């Protein structure tokens, strides 16, 4: 229980470092900001959109935040709450008809008071990068290859995931997997990629 | 340019260093830069790469030249990966502008790989977000772990007892010691030690009462050796009594070998192969001994091939033939193994210090006494296939030793 309290007491900058180390820490932001963000979106849409849909928007926003953090070019200039409100707002503006939004939010009346849980910044326009080639045969084959790699057990799937999505460096991966040095880790990663390439090739042939 | 030259240096230097006349001082930044530039067009123009390498005045430039195609592929692969990761370099720009096909294919693969992983991971994170916080703070006490393991072990022990009960009830009554039909040995986990101790006490009490009783049975003889079991001294076939020879059992040892994955000697704890080793040494020796005894018996009872009792001689001869047949079968078994991907069955005469399983390039290898054998997954027995390719052996050694 003490750990639970300690984690919830972390400030945003401390949390940012924790999230970089372990993706599960995004769960703290999720827990901390969810109800205010959903409340913010409810207000923005005057209850015209279901909570289920709003939750989906909030989850996407959390992923946007995570991807921004691990990409190493993220500087937190507002609180996580303000950032997530802003990302959610931008998503709603892009996807919904304007009639469903209340006037305040259409007219970009920023409220950057970080203490206010309803604050947002109209300058924040981060979105989730679309994966547009997901219907291509090679993409599907690689996806299936990854599933097989995961099912096969071992380290390959986790190694590739940590490198390509969670942007872990060779040194970090060396530590995670207990390899002797980063050159060995690099070699291991190359082998895993080759293994996946073969699996994907076999998928393409079938 | 630095990115490309660094990659090239890492790929090329280990090969160059093997040449007796190689001078490290000749590998300057400008040398690497010109080589990297020429290397981009290696598929169209190999000559200019060769000419640059001749400047190094190596003892055997041809040897390096023969490896250039592999180095080129690795070089392009690394540049493509860097391009997809968002790193830039003059050489990468050149490859993009020149529409290099190999580079394009690699970029396509890495882009798809990155996107596929992103798609899967986004889905996973989204699903796990609501429970991520609880996952972070989830803890199980040692006491809880101990209780859970105890419960699980008790249950599995009960299950095993049920199986043994069903085996006991389905089998006919058997003599205390049999030659060939002795139940196969089981590996009992140490966590059962408490039950084993209880069984020992019961057994000891049983032996005590047995010794106290006046009942004697001339057919029951205590085992004198761990592997060789004494048996009723004489065997009766029809009206003919033939001394019977004791044969040792095949010793079966089951161990779990962790699969050493293709790299670094670091293995996943979850991936294991059950290795069942049938050690036939004692059995073979006892058969050989028995054959010799029967042969001497024939010589003694029927000297100079004068057979007075044809049936008796035939029975002894048949015994020799059947033992010889088993000996041949046992020897033949040692040439084979059985492997279904999860269980490896070996028939051996000498126990190895270790049976290691190495997984490399989608193939399982058995490492036994420093020799690697390629394993084929099949229902039937397979002949041992010793790995002779020095490159593969080298790789397997590296994986095994965790270099």
Tab-separated table of C-alpha atoms in Angstrom, chain B:
chain	number	residue	atom	x	y	z
B	1	UNK	CA	28.887	10.289	-43.225
B	2	UNK	CA	30.110	9.287	-39.777
B	3	UNK	CA	27.219	6.865	-39.329
B	4	UNK	CA	28.094	5.028	-42.555
B	5	UNK	CA	31.833	4.924	-41.882
B	6	UNK	CA	31.268	3.645	-38.347
B	7	UNK	CA	29.052	0.832	-39.638
B	8	UNK	CA	31.536	-0.048	-42.355
B	9	UNK	CA	34.456	-0.052	-39.957
B	10	UNK	CA	32.669	-2.407	-37.590
B	11	UNK	CA	31.802	-4.794	-40.399
B	12	UNK	CA	35.104	-4.705	-42.250
B	13	UNK	CA	37.753	-4.451	-39.547
B	14	UNK	CA	37.347	-7.948	-38.018
B	15	UNK	CA	37.841	-9.444	-41.495
B	16	UNK	CA	40.825	-7.242	-42.365
B	17	UNK	CA	42.563	-7.938	-39.069
B	18	UNK	CA	42.862	-11.591	-40.022
B	19	UNK	CA	45.212	-10.682	-42.884
B	20	UNK	CA	48.884	-11.024	-41.958
B	21	UNK	CA	49.910	-7.818	-43.750
B	22	UNK	CA	47.058	-5.639	-42.524
B	23	UNK	CA	48.059	-2.279	-41.062
B	24	UNK	CA	45.436	-0.586	-38.916
B	25	UNK	CA	46.971	2.835	-39.604
B	26	UNK	CA	45.726	2.652	-43.203
B	27	UNK	CA	42.096	2.661	-42.064
B	28	UNK	CA	41.683	6.406	-41.959
B	29	UNK	CA	38.394	8.316	-41.958
B	30	UNK	CA	38.987	9.432	-45.562
B	31	UNK	CA	39.679	5.815	-46.616
B	32	UNK	CA	36.407	4.706	-45.000
B	33	UNK	CA	34.504	7.595	-46.558
B	34	UNK	CA	35.627	6.771	-50.085
B	35	UNK	CA	34.952	3.077	-49.477
B	36	UNK	CA	31.461	3.830	-48.105
B	37	UNK	CA	30.657	5.931	-51.170
B	38	UNK	CA	31.868	3.237	-53.570
B	39	UNK	CA	30.112	0.584	-51.534
B	40	UNK	CA	26.738	2.219	-52.217
B	41	UNK	CA	27.136	1.240	-55.880
B	42	UNK	CA	28.682	-2.164	-55.184
B	43	UNK	CA	25.923	-3.942	-57.124
B	44	UNK	CA	26.657	-1.919	-60.273
B	45	UNK	CA	30.388	-1.411	-59.925
B	46	UNK	CA	32.478	-3.802	-57.885
B	47	UNK	CA	35.776	-2.725	-59.465
B	48	UNK	CA	36.008	0.624	-57.696
B	49	UNK	CA	35.541	-1.094	-54.311
B	50	UNK	CA	38.254	-3.610	-55.180
B	51	UNK	CA	40.600	-0.799	-56.213
B	52	UNK	CA	40.162	0.974	-52.871
B	53	UNK	CA	40.829	-2.248	-50.998
B	54	UNK	CA	44.019	-2.885	-53.020
B	55	UNK	CA	45.373	0.302	-51.450
B	56	UNK	CA	45.568	-1.605	-48.156
B	57	UNK	CA	48.219	-3.901	-49.714
B	58	UNK	CA	46.898	-6.966	-47.986
B	59	UNK	CA	48.487	-10.384	-48.168
B	60	UNK	CA	45.276	-11.935	-49.556
B	61	UNK	CA	42.990	-9.234	-50.971
B	62	UNK	CA	41.006	-11.862	-52.851
B	63	UNK	CA	39.887	-13.392	-49.578
B	64	UNK	CA	38.414	-10.060	-48.488
B	65	UNK	CA	36.890	-9.493	-51.926
B	66	UNK	CA	35.066	-12.808	-51.672
B	67	UNK	CA	33.368	-11.596	-48.487
B	68	UNK	CA	32.341	-8.206	-49.827
B	69	UNK	CA	28.874	-9.274	-50.955
B	70	UNK	CA	27.971	-10.323	-47.388
B	71	UNK	CA	29.474	-7.150	-45.941
B	72	UNK	CA	27.545	-5.072	-48.471
B	73	UNK	CA	24.213	-6.671	-47.511
B	74	UNK	CA	24.882	-6.087	-43.811
B	75	UNK	CA	25.966	-2.501	-44.518
B	76	UNK	CA	22.796	-1.681	-46.467
B	77	UNK	CA	20.648	-3.403	-43.832
B	78	UNK	CA	22.099	-1.272	-41.040
B	79	UNK	CA	21.700	1.924	-43.037
B	80	UNK	CA	18.094	1.045	-43.864
B	81	UNK	CA	17.373	0.388	-40.185
B	82	UNK	CA	18.891	3.734	-39.259
B	83	UNK	CA	16.825	5.442	-41.951
B	84	UNK	CA	13.598	3.952	-40.571
B	85	UNK	CA	14.652	4.948	-37.053
B	86	UNK	CA	14.971	8.518	-38.303
B	87	UNK	CA	18.761	8.838	-38.378
B	88	UNK	CA	20.313	10.691	-41.280
B	89	UNK	CA	23.545	10.423	-43.197
B	90	UNK	CA	24.902	11.567	-46.545
B	91	UNK	CA	25.189	7.951	-47.616
B	92	UNK	CA	21.550	7.299	-46.710
B	93	UNK	CA	20.507	10.341	-48.763
B	94	UNK	CA	22.553	8.998	-51.673
B	95	UNK	CA	20.932	5.565	-51.420
B	96	UNK	CA	17.467	7.141	-51.381
B	97	UNK	CA	18.258	9.394	-54.363
B	98	UNK	CA	19.896	6.637	-56.367
B	99	UNK	CA	16.885	4.376	-55.845
B	100	UNK	CA	19.050	1.525	-54.594
B	101	UNK	CA	16.834	-1.550	-54.780
B	102	UNK	CA	18.414	-3.504	-51.933
B	103	UNK	CA	18.132	-0.463	-49.695
B	104	UNK	CA	14.503	0.076	-50.730
B	105	UNK	CA	13.596	-3.517	-49.874
B	106	UNK	CA	15.260	-3.304	-46.496
B	107	UNK	CA	13.540	0.018	-45.733
B	108	UNK	CA	10.217	-1.545	-46.671
B	109	UNK	CA	10.850	-4.467	-44.313
B	110	UNK	CA	11.916	-2.308	-41.383
B	111	UNK	CA	9.032	0.121	-41.914
B	112	UNK	CA	6.581	-2.752	-41.883
B	113	UNK	CA	8.276	-4.255	-38.854
B	114	UNK	CA	8.123	-0.982	-36.952
B	115	UNK	CA	4.498	-0.397	-37.913
B	116	UNK	CA	3.406	-3.947	-37.137
B	117	UNK	CA	5.010	-3.779	-33.684
B	118	UNK	CA	3.465	-0.344	-33.113
B	119	UNK	CA	0.013	-1.652	-34.032
B	120	UNK	CA	0.315	-4.678	-31.728
B	121	UNK	CA	1.790	-2.710	-28.839
B	122	UNK	CA	-0.788	0.085	-29.065
B	123	UNK	CA	-3.530	-2.521	-28.860
B	124	UNK	CA	-1.853	-4.223	-25.900
B	125	UNK	CA	-1.268	-0.974	-23.987
B	126	UNK	CA	-4.829	0.140	-24.613
B	127	UNK	CA	-6.156	-3.129	-23.260
B	128	UNK	CA	-3.882	-3.058	-20.240
B	129	UNK	CA	-4.187	0.650	-19.395
B	130	UNK	CA	-7.068	0.247	-16.916
B	131	UNK	CA	-5.068	-2.351	-14.941
B	132	UNK	CA	-1.554	-0.937	-15.479
B	133	UNK	CA	-1.511	0.891	-12.149
B	134	UNK	CA	-2.593	-2.184	-10.214
B	135	UNK	CA	0.027	-4.195	-12.065
B	136	UNK	CA	2.695	-1.782	-10.833
B	137	UNK	CA	1.712	-2.165	-7.227
B	138	UNK	CA	0.811	-5.835	-7.311
B	139	UNK	CA	2.798	-7.848	-4.791
B	140	UNK	CA	2.619	-11.403	-3.546
B	141	UNK	CA	4.135	-12.222	-0.206
B	142	UNK	CA	6.542	-15.132	0.228
B	143	UNK	CA	3.992	-16.741	2.497
B	144	UNK	CA	1.323	-16.611	-0.216
B	145	UNK	CA	3.725	-18.104	-2.739
B	146	UNK	CA	4.645	-20.904	-0.344
B	147	UNK	CA	0.997	-21.711	0.388
B	148	UNK	CA	0.091	-21.720	-3.312
B	149	UNK	CA	3.013	-24.015	-4.202
B	150	UNK	CA	2.186	-26.368	-1.335
B	151	UNK	CA	-1.443	-26.584	-2.438
B	152	UNK	CA	-0.454	-27.185	-6.077
B	153	UNK	CA	2.117	-29.850	-5.170
B	154	UNK	CA	-0.351	-31.683	-2.953
B	155	UNK	CA	-2.907	-31.704	-5.730
B	156	UNK	CA	-0.422	-32.975	-8.307
B	157	UNK	CA	0.791	-35.654	-5.896
B	158	UNK	CA	-2.784	-36.815	-5.378
B	159	UNK	CA	-3.229	-36.950	-9.162
B	160	UNK	CA	-0.089	-39.060	-9.518
B	161	UNK	CA	-1.232	-41.376	-6.752
B	162	UNK	CA	-4.481	-41.902	-8.615
B	163	UNK	CA	-2.523	-42.896	-11.734
B	164	UNK	CA	-0.360	-45.273	-9.726
B	165	UNK	CA	-3.470	-46.783	-8.121
B	166	UNK	CA	-5.003	-47.390	-11.536
B	167	UNK	CA	-1.714	-48.938	-12.728
B	168	UNK	CA	-1.640	-51.207	-9.696
B	169	UNK	CA	-5.217	-52.360	-10.104
B	170	UNK	CA	-4.879	-52.979	-13.852
B	171	UNK	CA	-1.626	-54.978	-13.663
B	172	UNK	CA	-1.501	-58.687	-12.770
B	173	UNK	CA	0.264	-59.883	-9.667
B	174	UNK	CA	3.961	-59.933	-10.345
B	175	UNK	CA	6.946	-61.426	-8.572
B	176	UNK	CA	8.870	-59.043	-6.353
B	177	UNK	CA	11.850	-58.921	-8.711
B	178	UNK	CA	11.529	-59.324	-12.426
B	179	UNK	CA	14.203	-59.224	-15.038
B	180	UNK	CA	12.675	-57.160	-17.791
B	181	UNK	CA	9.364	-55.913	-16.576
B	182	UNK	CA	10.550	-53.740	-13.760
B	183	UNK	CA	8.470	-50.524	-13.709
B	184	UNK	CA	10.262	-47.597	-15.322
B	185	UNK	CA	12.013	-45.270	-12.929
B	186	UNK	CA	10.276	-42.024	-12.094
B	187	UNK	CA	11.844	-38.718	-11.292
B	188	UNK	CA	10.267	-37.434	-8.107
B	189	UNK	CA	10.633	-33.773	-7.338
B	190	UNK	CA	12.379	-32.926	-4.068
B	191	UNK	CA	9.321	-31.175	-2.767
B	192	UNK	CA	7.871	-34.614	-2.065
B	193	UNK	CA	10.656	-35.358	0.342
B	194	UNK	CA	8.263	-35.254	3.277
B	195	UNK	CA	6.146	-37.970	1.683
B	196	UNK	CA	9.228	-39.950	0.749
B	197	UNK	CA	10.381	-39.764	4.362
B	198	UNK	CA	7.017	-41.061	5.537
B	199	UNK	CA	7.232	-43.888	3.012
B	200	UNK	CA	10.721	-44.761	4.273
B	201	UNK	CA	9.416	-45.107	7.820
B	202	UNK	CA	6.626	-47.412	6.643
B	203	UNK	CA	9.109	-49.429	4.595
B	204	UNK	CA	11.516	-49.740	7.507
B	205	UNK	CA	8.740	-51.027	9.752
B	206	UNK	CA	7.767	-53.465	6.996
B	207	UNK	CA	11.313	-54.769	6.682
B	208	UNK	CA	11.537	-55.157	10.442
B	209	UNK	CA	8.416	-57.326	10.554
B	210	UNK	CA	9.561	-59.219	7.509
B	211	UNK	CA	12.849	-60.095	9.174
B	212	UNK	CA	11.054	-61.160	12.319
B	213	UNK	CA	8.832	-63.557	10.493
B	214	UNK	CA	10.023	-67.115	9.992
B	215	UNK	CA	8.732	-67.303	6.455
B	216	UNK	CA	11.532	-67.867	3.991
B	217	UNK	CA	11.322	-67.924	0.290
B	218	UNK	CA	14.250	-69.356	-1.564
B	219	UNK	CA	13.208	-67.518	-4.697
B	220	UNK	CA	13.626	-64.099	-3.065
B	221	UNK	CA	17.167	-62.824	-2.956
B	222	UNK	CA	18.214	-59.327	-1.944
B	223	UNK	CA	19.677	-57.230	-4.763
B	224	UNK	CA	23.440	-57.197	-4.430
B	225	UNK	CA	24.156	-54.367	-6.785
B	226	UNK	CA	22.449	-51.158	-7.835
B	227	UNK	CA	22.054	-52.130	-11.416
B	228	UNK	CA	22.369	-55.910	-11.549
B	229	UNK	CA	19.482	-57.777	-10.028
B	230	UNK	CA	19.742	-61.382	-8.885
B	231	UNK	CA	16.952	-63.631	-10.064
B	232	UNK	CA	15.709	-67.132	-9.379
B	233	UNK	CA	18.768	-69.275	-9.933
B	234	UNK	CA	17.137	-71.724	-12.289
B	235	UNK	CA	14.643	-71.373	-15.072
B	236	UNK	CA	12.461	-74.318	-16.026
B	237	UNK	CA	11.534	-74.788	-19.676
B	238	UNK	CA	9.451	-77.912	-20.060
B	239	UNK	CA	11.336	-80.544	-18.089
B	240	UNK	CA	14.682	-78.890	-18.620
B	241	UNK	CA	16.186	-76.633	-15.972
B	242	UNK	CA	18.588	-73.983	-17.202
B	243	UNK	CA	20.511	-71.668	-14.867
B	244	UNK	CA	19.225	-68.191	-15.409
B	245	UNK	CA	21.536	-65.180	-15.702
B	246	UNK	CA	20.770	-61.867	-14.037
B	247	UNK	CA	20.500	-58.925	-16.396
B	248	UNK	CA	20.821	-55.309	-15.372
B	249	UNK	CA	18.118	-52.805	-16.133
B	250	UNK	CA	18.568	-49.874	-18.479
B	251	UNK	CA	19.019	-46.857	-16.214
B	252	UNK	CA	16.686	-44.029	-17.165
B	253	UNK	CA	17.461	-40.487	-16.104
B	254	UNK	CA	15.175	-37.579	-16.949
B	255	UNK	CA	16.398	-34.007	-16.838
B	256	UNK	CA	15.059	-30.698	-18.115
B	257	UNK	CA	17.463	-28.835	-20.378
B	258	UNK	CA	16.857	-25.125	-20.831
B	259	UNK	CA	17.003	-24.162	-24.481
B	260	UNK	CA	19.906	-21.839	-25.101
B	261	UNK	CA	18.431	-19.426	-27.591
B	262	UNK	CA	20.257	-18.148	-30.619
B	263	UNK	CA	22.460	-15.840	-28.725
B	264	UNK	CA	24.587	-15.019	-25.768
B	265	UNK	CA	24.071	-18.134	-23.721
B	266	UNK	CA	21.119	-16.508	-22.078
B	267	UNK	CA	18.180	-18.758	-22.075
B	268	UNK	CA	14.555	-18.373	-21.396
B	269	UNK	CA	13.520	-20.136	-18.246
B	270	UNK	CA	10.202	-21.049	-19.794
B	271	UNK	CA	11.631	-22.940	-22.769
B	272	UNK	CA	12.794	-26.350	-21.821
B	273	UNK	CA	13.321	-29.722	-23.404
B	274	UNK	CA	12.868	-32.867	-21.364
B	275	UNK	CA	15.922	-35.070	-21.952
B	276	UNK	CA	15.373	-38.741	-21.190
B	277	UNK	CA	18.658	-40.594	-21.166
B	278	UNK	CA	18.574	-44.393	-21.368
B	279	UNK	CA	21.937	-45.600	-20.133
B	280	UNK	CA	22.312	-49.092	-21.555
B	281	UNK	CA	25.892	-49.711	-20.410
B	282	UNK	CA	25.116	-52.050	-17.503
B	283	UNK	CA	22.478	-53.891	-19.454
B	284	UNK	CA	24.871	-54.462	-22.347
B	285	UNK	CA	27.630	-55.656	-20.029
B	286	UNK	CA	25.310	-58.050	-18.245
B	287	UNK	CA	24.079	-59.440	-21.575
B	288	UNK	CA	27.661	-59.943	-22.752
B	289	UNK	CA	28.445	-61.673	-19.469
B	290	UNK	CA	25.368	-63.890	-19.789
B	291	UNK	CA	26.221	-64.854	-23.364
B	292	UNK	CA	29.708	-65.839	-22.255
B	293	UNK	CA	28.308	-67.952	-19.400
B	294	UNK	CA	25.872	-69.763	-21.687
B	295	UNK	CA	28.659	-70.320	-24.206
B	296	UNK	CA	30.872	-71.835	-21.509
B	297	UNK	CA	27.932	-73.926	-20.346
B	298	UNK	CA	27.531	-75.308	-23.857
B	299	UNK	CA	31.238	-76.058	-24.077
B	300	UNK	CA	31.238	-77.790	-20.693
B	301	UNK	CA	28.054	-79.797	-21.085
B	302	UNK	CA	28.510	-80.663	-24.711
B	303	UNK	CA	32.264	-80.944	-25.310
B	304	UNK	CA	33.531	-81.448	-28.865
B	305	UNK	CA	30.070	-80.664	-30.173
B	306	UNK	CA	28.826	-84.041	-28.958
B	307	UNK	CA	25.234	-83.218	-28.203
B	308	UNK	CA	23.652	-85.852	-26.017
B	309	UNK	CA	20.629	-83.784	-24.969
B	310	UNK	CA	19.533	-81.968	-28.113
B	311	UNK	CA	16.658	-80.067	-26.475
B	312	UNK	CA	18.831	-78.685	-23.682
B	313	UNK	CA	21.547	-77.635	-26.096
B	314	UNK	CA	18.957	-75.961	-28.291
B	315	UNK	CA	17.468	-74.035	-25.378
B	316	UNK	CA	20.883	-72.739	-24.340
B	317	UNK	CA	21.714	-71.862	-27.952
B	318	UNK	CA	18.351	-70.062	-28.302
B	319	UNK	CA	19.159	-68.089	-25.176
B	320	UNK	CA	22.485	-67.011	-26.661
B	321	UNK	CA	20.772	-66.050	-29.925
B	322	UNK	CA	18.089	-64.016	-28.194
B	323	UNK	CA	20.647	-62.221	-26.012
B	324	UNK	CA	22.792	-61.500	-29.060
B	325	UNK	CA	19.725	-60.092	-30.794
B	326	UNK	CA	19.009	-57.777	-27.889
B	327	UNK	CA	22.638	-56.683	-27.819
B	328	UNK	CA	22.464	-55.756	-31.506
B	329	UNK	CA	19.209	-53.872	-30.892
B	330	UNK	CA	20.726	-51.959	-27.986
B	331	UNK	CA	23.765	-51.013	-30.062
B	332	UNK	CA	21.522	-49.934	-32.907
B	333	UNK	CA	19.447	-47.778	-30.547
B	334	UNK	CA	22.591	-45.862	-29.628
B	335	UNK	CA	22.886	-44.651	-33.210
B	336	UNK	CA	19.478	-42.984	-32.931
B	337	UNK	CA	17.538	-40.433	-30.949
B	338	UNK	CA	13.871	-39.439	-30.746
B	339	UNK	CA	12.828	-35.791	-30.616
B	340	UNK	CA	9.340	-34.306	-30.826
B	341	UNK	CA	10.318	-30.724	-30.039
B	342	UNK	CA	9.609	-31.093	-26.337
B	343	UNK	CA	11.133	-34.407	-25.353
B	344	UNK	CA	14.479	-35.792	-26.434
B	345	UNK	CA	15.126	-39.489	-25.887
B	346	UNK	CA	18.751	-40.656	-25.989
B	347	UNK	CA	20.147	-44.187	-25.790
B	348	UNK	CA	23.697	-44.114	-24.514
B	349	UNK	CA	26.437	-46.144	-22.893
B	350	UNK	CA	28.200	-43.265	-21.207
B	351	UNK	CA	26.449	-40.497	-19.343
B	352	UNK	CA	27.509	-37.086	-20.573
B	353	UNK	CA	28.216	-34.346	-18.067
B	354	UNK	CA	25.567	-32.290	-19.813
B	355	UNK	CA	23.060	-32.566	-22.631
B	356	UNK	CA	22.624	-28.965	-23.751
B	357	UNK	CA	20.018	-27.858	-26.249
B	358	UNK	CA	20.951	-24.906	-28.441
B	359	UNK	CA	18.463	-23.236	-30.752
B	360	UNK	CA	19.992	-21.529	-33.772
B	361	UNK	CA	18.477	-20.541	-37.111
B	362	UNK	CA	15.223	-22.405	-36.440
B	363	UNK	CA	17.115	-25.606	-35.687
B	364	UNK	CA	17.672	-27.432	-32.440
B	365	UNK	CA	21.118	-28.793	-31.693
B	366	UNK	CA	22.194	-31.224	-29.013
B	367	UNK	CA	25.544	-30.448	-27.448
B	368	UNK	CA	27.013	-33.566	-25.921
B	369	UNK	CA	30.675	-33.835	-24.895
B	370	UNK	CA	31.594	-30.736	-26.981
B	371	UNK	CA	30.012	-32.167	-30.142
B	372	UNK	CA	26.930	-30.680	-31.744
B	373	UNK	CA	24.246	-32.855	-33.321
B	374	UNK	CA	21.507	-31.402	-35.459
B	375	UNK	CA	18.109	-32.511	-34.118
B	376	UNK	CA	15.169	-33.272	-36.359
B	377	UNK	CA	11.679	-33.133	-34.982
B	378	UNK	CA	9.991	-36.392	-35.978
B	379	UNK	CA	7.750	-39.107	-34.617
B	380	UNK	CA	10.200	-41.877	-35.453
B	381	UNK	CA	13.795	-42.394	-34.330
B	382	UNK	CA	16.402	-40.434	-36.232
B	383	UNK	CA	20.051	-41.134	-36.919
B	384	UNK	CA	22.456	-38.740	-35.195
B	385	UNK	CA	23.556	-36.014	-37.578
B	386	UNK	CA	26.808	-34.524	-36.395
B	387	UNK	CA	27.231	-30.846	-37.292
B	388	UNK	CA	30.468	-30.534	-39.271
B	389	UNK	CA	30.133	-27.029	-40.680
B	390	UNK	CA	32.835	-25.102	-38.854
B	391	UNK	CA	30.960	-21.793	-39.222
B	392	UNK	CA	27.830	-23.237	-37.663
B	393	UNK	CA	29.861	-24.941	-34.928
B	394	UNK	CA	31.551	-21.642	-34.231
B	395	UNK	CA	28.189	-19.891	-33.935
B	396	UNK	CA	26.786	-22.661	-31.750
B	397	UNK	CA	29.819	-22.466	-29.478
B	398	UNK	CA	29.351	-18.728	-29.187
B	399	UNK	CA	25.674	-19.132	-28.328
B	400	UNK	CA	26.450	-21.909	-25.867
B	401	UNK	CA	29.238	-20.003	-24.187
B	402	UNK	CA	27.282	-16.767	-24.233
B	403	UNK	CA	29.852	-14.687	-26.109
